[in-house]
Amino acid sequence: MPAQPVLILGGFLITEEAYQPMCSWLQQHTHQPVELVPANRFDWLLTSWAFGWRRLLDRVAAQAEVLAARSATGKVTLIGHSSGGVMLRLFLADTPFAGRRYDGKRWADRLYTLGSPHTALRATPLRQMVDRLYPGACFADQVHYLSVAGALSAGDGSALSQRMAPGSYQAIAGCRDLKGDGLVPAQSALLDGSEQITLSGVAHGGAFGAHWYGTPAVVQQWWRG
């Protein structure tokens, strides 16, 4: 696929510096602009409400429009980590949300999701809404979806991962004994209808293991250009 600019929306409460190694690797290998949507912990705490989603998706739209105008293809590649991947599924839609109509397909034709909880038994109302209105790779006729899941073996990951995983997997998928990245079970992260990649030994974030989706050596495994 031809190289084009990249726009990244991170995950809940994860600060921008965590994504800098990923951004640097992508810039070096694509020779394209790579931008991160600015989001601090306060921004993420507001995403319990629709206006909090709108605050972040407004930023996505503003950056995507500028990057697409500079792109040789006229399009950008979106990357969403964790909650960011679910939100970007909504961004692609052309129906109104919280007073906005994003239709991100105007600017983006590729979406990578990294450890995103696409399906969950105890999903928040907003996440439930996304999966109800735009299930699976809903716009696959216009956007190439690629979903990435991590699969930690027993004993892999940090102490936090080993402590949290069973309860998190139970809440998301109804079973404690599942493959996953220490927070999100693989079956939830692999979006129906998308190109799917499962990576052994990869954790949800830096707090969950030494190798996570943003580690340059791991980015190399899931990046498709």
Tab-separated table of C-alpha atoms in Angstrom:
chain	number	residue	atom	x	y	z
A	1	MET	CA	0.000	0.000	0.000
A	2	PRO	CA	1.285	3.526	-0.729
A	3	ALA	CA	2.652	5.438	2.225
A	4	GLN	CA	0.472	8.165	3.672
A	5	PRO	CA	0.337	10.287	6.831
A	6	VAL	CA	-0.534	8.596	10.121
A	7	LEU	CA	-2.755	9.890	12.930
A	8	ILE	CA	-2.791	8.119	16.319
A	9	LEU	CA	-5.435	8.290	19.046
A	10	GLY	CA	-4.136	6.734	22.237
A	11	GLY	CA	-5.863	4.890	25.055
A	12	PHE	CA	-7.635	5.779	28.276
A	13	LEU	CA	-5.414	7.687	30.746
A	14	ILE	CA	-2.232	6.888	28.789
A	15	THR	CA	-0.063	9.974	28.421
A	16	GLU	CA	1.408	11.178	25.149
A	17	GLU	CA	5.020	10.326	25.913
A	18	ALA	CA	4.185	6.605	25.933
A	19	TYR	CA	3.527	6.790	22.188
A	20	GLN	CA	6.667	8.641	21.146
A	21	PRO	CA	8.708	5.479	20.335
A	22	MET	CA	5.872	4.297	18.064
A	23	CYS	CA	5.668	7.693	16.373
A	24	SER	CA	9.419	7.785	15.808
A	25	TRP	CA	9.495	4.286	14.318
A	26	LEU	CA	6.602	5.053	11.967
A	27	GLN	CA	8.186	8.302	10.796
A	28	GLN	CA	11.484	6.574	10.064
A	29	HIS	CA	9.842	3.757	8.104
A	30	THR	CA	7.104	5.632	6.236
A	31	HIS	CA	8.876	8.969	5.645
A	32	GLN	CA	5.450	10.492	6.216
A	33	PRO	CA	4.050	12.856	8.838
A	34	VAL	CA	3.004	10.997	11.989
A	35	GLU	CA	0.864	12.867	14.512
A	36	LEU	CA	-0.598	12.011	17.890
A	37	VAL	CA	-3.962	13.428	18.933
A	38	PRO	CA	-3.251	15.465	22.091
A	39	ALA	CA	-5.072	14.023	25.083
A	40	ASN	CA	-4.284	14.340	28.776
A	41	ARG	CA	-5.746	12.439	31.703
A	42	PHE	CA	-8.471	15.047	32.220
A	43	ASP	CA	-9.555	14.663	28.578
A	44	TRP	CA	-9.855	10.915	29.070
A	45	LEU	CA	-11.804	11.217	32.320
A	46	LEU	CA	-14.384	13.259	30.419
A	47	THR	CA	-14.976	10.374	27.993
A	48	SER	CA	-17.477	8.921	30.433
A	49	TRP	CA	-19.847	11.316	28.637
A	50	ALA	CA	-20.626	11.951	24.971
A	51	PHE	CA	-19.230	15.500	25.097
A	52	GLY	CA	-15.888	14.020	26.192
A	53	TRP	CA	-15.832	11.780	23.118
A	54	ARG	CA	-16.735	14.809	21.003
A	55	ARG	CA	-13.826	16.837	22.425
A	56	LEU	CA	-11.338	14.200	21.304
A	57	LEU	CA	-13.012	13.368	17.989
A	58	ASP	CA	-13.109	17.079	17.102
A	59	ARG	CA	-9.324	17.048	17.435
A	60	VAL	CA	-9.090	13.906	15.320
A	61	ALA	CA	-11.177	15.563	12.601
A	62	ALA	CA	-9.127	18.773	12.578
A	63	GLN	CA	-5.817	16.905	12.305
A	64	ALA	CA	-7.097	14.352	9.795
A	65	GLU	CA	-8.364	17.060	7.455
A	66	VAL	CA	-5.011	18.858	7.427
A	67	LEU	CA	-2.988	15.662	6.995
A	68	ALA	CA	-5.239	14.395	4.189
A	69	ALA	CA	-4.771	17.673	2.322
A	70	ARG	CA	-0.998	17.101	2.429
A	71	SER	CA	-1.203	13.405	1.531
A	72	ALA	CA	-0.225	12.114	-1.909
A	73	THR	CA	-3.163	9.685	-1.690
A	74	GLY	CA	-5.585	12.250	-0.291
A	75	LYS	CA	-6.066	9.954	2.702
A	76	VAL	CA	-4.536	9.220	6.102
A	77	THR	CA	-4.022	6.069	8.144
A	78	LEU	CA	-5.681	6.023	11.571
A	79	ILE	CA	-4.301	4.082	14.537
A	80	GLY	CA	-6.315	3.691	17.733
A	81	HIS	CA	-4.956	2.090	20.894
A	82	SER	CA	-7.388	0.572	23.387
A	83	SER	CA	-10.377	2.931	23.811
A	84	GLY	CA	-9.012	5.043	20.970
A	85	GLY	CA	-9.685	2.238	18.513
A	86	VAL	CA	-13.354	2.047	19.502
A	87	MET	CA	-13.731	5.813	19.231
A	88	LEU	CA	-12.198	5.850	15.760
A	89	ARG	CA	-14.813	3.361	14.574
A	90	LEU	CA	-17.391	6.007	15.463
A	91	PHE	CA	-15.297	8.718	13.801
A	92	LEU	CA	-15.652	6.942	10.448
A	93	ALA	CA	-19.460	7.096	10.573
A	94	ASP	CA	-21.464	9.718	8.697
A	95	THR	CA	-24.424	9.871	11.074
A	96	PRO	CA	-24.664	12.637	13.697
A	97	PHE	CA	-23.112	12.150	17.137
A	98	ALA	CA	-23.364	14.720	19.947
A	99	GLY	CA	-24.052	17.497	17.465
A	100	ARG	CA	-21.269	16.506	15.087
A	101	ARG	CA	-21.155	14.603	11.808
A	102	TYR	CA	-17.596	13.355	11.316
A	103	ASP	CA	-17.688	10.992	8.314
A	104	GLY	CA	-13.988	10.272	8.816
A	105	LYS	CA	-14.031	8.139	5.667
A	106	ARG	CA	-13.573	11.432	3.816
A	107	TRP	CA	-10.021	11.551	5.100
A	108	ALA	CA	-9.084	8.022	6.205
A	109	ASP	CA	-9.045	4.721	4.341
A	110	ARG	CA	-7.142	2.570	6.852
A	111	LEU	CA	-7.814	1.900	10.537
A	112	TYR	CA	-5.529	-0.072	12.850
A	113	THR	CA	-6.881	-0.909	16.308
A	114	LEU	CA	-4.472	-2.087	19.006
A	115	GLY	CA	-5.888	-3.999	21.968
A	116	SER	CA	-9.254	-2.256	21.618
A	117	PRO	CA	-12.192	-3.725	23.600
A	118	HIS	CA	-14.554	-3.887	20.629
A	119	THR	CA	-17.006	-6.212	22.337
A	120	ALA	CA	-17.622	-6.440	26.066
A	121	LEU	CA	-20.303	-7.806	28.357
A	122	ARG	CA	-19.940	-4.789	30.632
A	123	ALA	CA	-19.170	-2.142	28.025
A	124	THR	CA	-19.966	1.490	28.765
A	125	PRO	CA	-23.118	2.813	27.083
A	126	LEU	CA	-21.043	4.710	24.496
A	127	ARG	CA	-19.002	1.652	23.553
A	128	GLN	CA	-22.183	-0.405	23.359
A	129	MET	CA	-23.614	2.213	21.024
A	130	VAL	CA	-20.615	1.960	18.665
A	131	ASP	CA	-20.874	-1.810	18.424
A	132	ARG	CA	-24.643	-1.691	17.995
A	133	LEU	CA	-24.723	0.978	15.282
A	134	TYR	CA	-21.465	0.170	13.480
A	135	PRO	CA	-20.760	-3.534	14.122
A	136	GLY	CA	-17.505	-5.119	13.025
A	137	ALA	CA	-15.687	-3.669	10.035
A	138	CYS	CA	-18.800	-1.671	9.186
A	139	PHE	CA	-17.268	0.442	6.421
A	140	ALA	CA	-14.994	-2.216	4.931
A	141	ASP	CA	-16.028	-1.228	1.407
A	142	GLN	CA	-14.199	2.086	1.943
A	143	VAL	CA	-11.789	1.481	4.830
A	144	HIS	CA	-9.282	-1.313	5.430
A	145	TYR	CA	-9.615	-2.393	9.069
A	146	LEU	CA	-6.768	-4.205	10.821
A	147	SER	CA	-7.197	-5.275	14.454
A	148	VAL	CA	-4.315	-6.388	16.658
A	149	ALA	CA	-4.530	-8.441	19.862
A	150	GLY	CA	-1.871	-9.458	22.349
A	151	ALA	CA	-1.593	-12.929	23.855
A	152	LEU	CA	0.422	-13.242	27.045
A	153	SER	CA	1.322	-16.711	28.257
A	154	ALA	CA	1.085	-17.687	31.912
A	155	GLY	CA	3.823	-15.874	33.783
A	156	ASP	CA	4.314	-13.279	31.042
A	157	GLY	CA	3.635	-9.639	31.659
A	158	SER	CA	4.046	-7.535	34.753
A	159	ALA	CA	2.730	-8.209	38.229
A	160	LEU	CA	-0.059	-5.727	37.450
A	161	SER	CA	-1.019	-7.688	34.342
A	162	GLN	CA	-1.099	-11.017	36.177
A	163	ARG	CA	-3.212	-9.492	38.939
A	164	MET	CA	-5.694	-7.672	36.711
A	165	ALA	CA	-6.103	-10.015	33.753
A	166	PRO	CA	-8.500	-12.611	35.226
A	167	GLY	CA	-10.969	-10.049	36.524
A	168	SER	CA	-10.753	-7.914	33.391
A	169	TYR	CA	-11.281	-10.900	31.099
A	170	GLN	CA	-14.254	-11.975	33.207
A	171	ALA	CA	-15.845	-8.535	32.961
A	172	ILE	CA	-15.228	-8.207	29.219
A	173	ALA	CA	-15.815	-11.752	27.973
A	174	GLY	CA	-17.341	-13.714	30.853
A	175	CYS	CA	-14.361	-16.018	31.392
A	176	ARG	CA	-11.190	-15.621	33.444
A	177	ASP	CA	-9.061	-18.148	31.552
A	178	LEU	CA	-8.525	-16.512	28.153
A	179	LYS	CA	-5.714	-15.367	25.918
A	180	GLY	CA	-5.213	-11.646	26.078
A	181	ASP	CA	-2.849	-8.734	26.580
A	182	GLY	CA	-3.295	-8.494	30.353
A	183	LEU	CA	-6.326	-6.224	30.142
A	184	VAL	CA	-8.312	-7.002	26.973
A	185	PRO	CA	-8.936	-10.606	25.849
A	186	ALA	CA	-7.910	-11.352	22.279
A	187	GLN	CA	-11.443	-12.311	21.268
A	188	SER	CA	-12.627	-8.804	22.136
A	189	ALA	CA	-9.732	-7.038	20.405
A	190	LEU	CA	-10.141	-8.915	17.095
A	191	LEU	CA	-12.815	-6.995	15.222
A	192	ASP	CA	-15.203	-9.047	13.096
A	193	GLY	CA	-14.569	-8.575	9.390
A	194	SER	CA	-11.161	-6.967	9.848
A	195	GLU	CA	-7.717	-8.263	9.009
A	196	GLN	CA	-6.706	-9.819	12.329
A	197	ILE	CA	-3.285	-10.210	13.949
A	198	THR	CA	-2.563	-11.894	17.284
A	199	LEU	CA	0.906	-11.313	18.737
A	200	SER	CA	2.345	-13.649	21.360
A	201	GLY	CA	3.977	-12.041	24.374
A	202	VAL	CA	2.525	-8.586	23.694
A	203	ALA	CA	0.956	-6.641	26.560
A	204	HIS	CA	-1.721	-3.958	26.593
A	205	GLY	CA	0.571	-1.145	27.676
A	206	GLY	CA	3.932	-0.480	29.237
A	207	ALA	CA	2.535	-1.043	32.726
A	208	PHE	CA	1.404	-4.517	31.681
A	209	GLY	CA	4.637	-5.832	30.204
A	210	ALA	CA	7.991	-4.959	28.677
A	211	HIS	CA	6.688	-5.488	25.137
A	212	TRP	CA	3.438	-3.770	24.208
A	213	TYR	CA	1.760	-2.541	21.015
A	214	GLY	CA	3.828	0.661	20.986
A	215	THR	CA	7.225	-0.996	21.423
A	216	PRO	CA	9.122	-0.439	18.141
A	217	ALA	CA	9.941	-4.147	17.735
A	218	VAL	CA	6.223	-4.908	18.131
A	219	VAL	CA	5.115	-2.094	15.807
A	220	GLN	CA	7.248	-3.759	13.164
A	221	GLN	CA	5.172	-6.929	13.569
A	222	TRP	CA	1.764	-5.355	12.988
A	223	TRP	CA	2.513	-2.459	10.644
A	224	ARG	CA	1.464	-3.156	7.046
A	225	GLY	CA	2.384	0.136	5.408
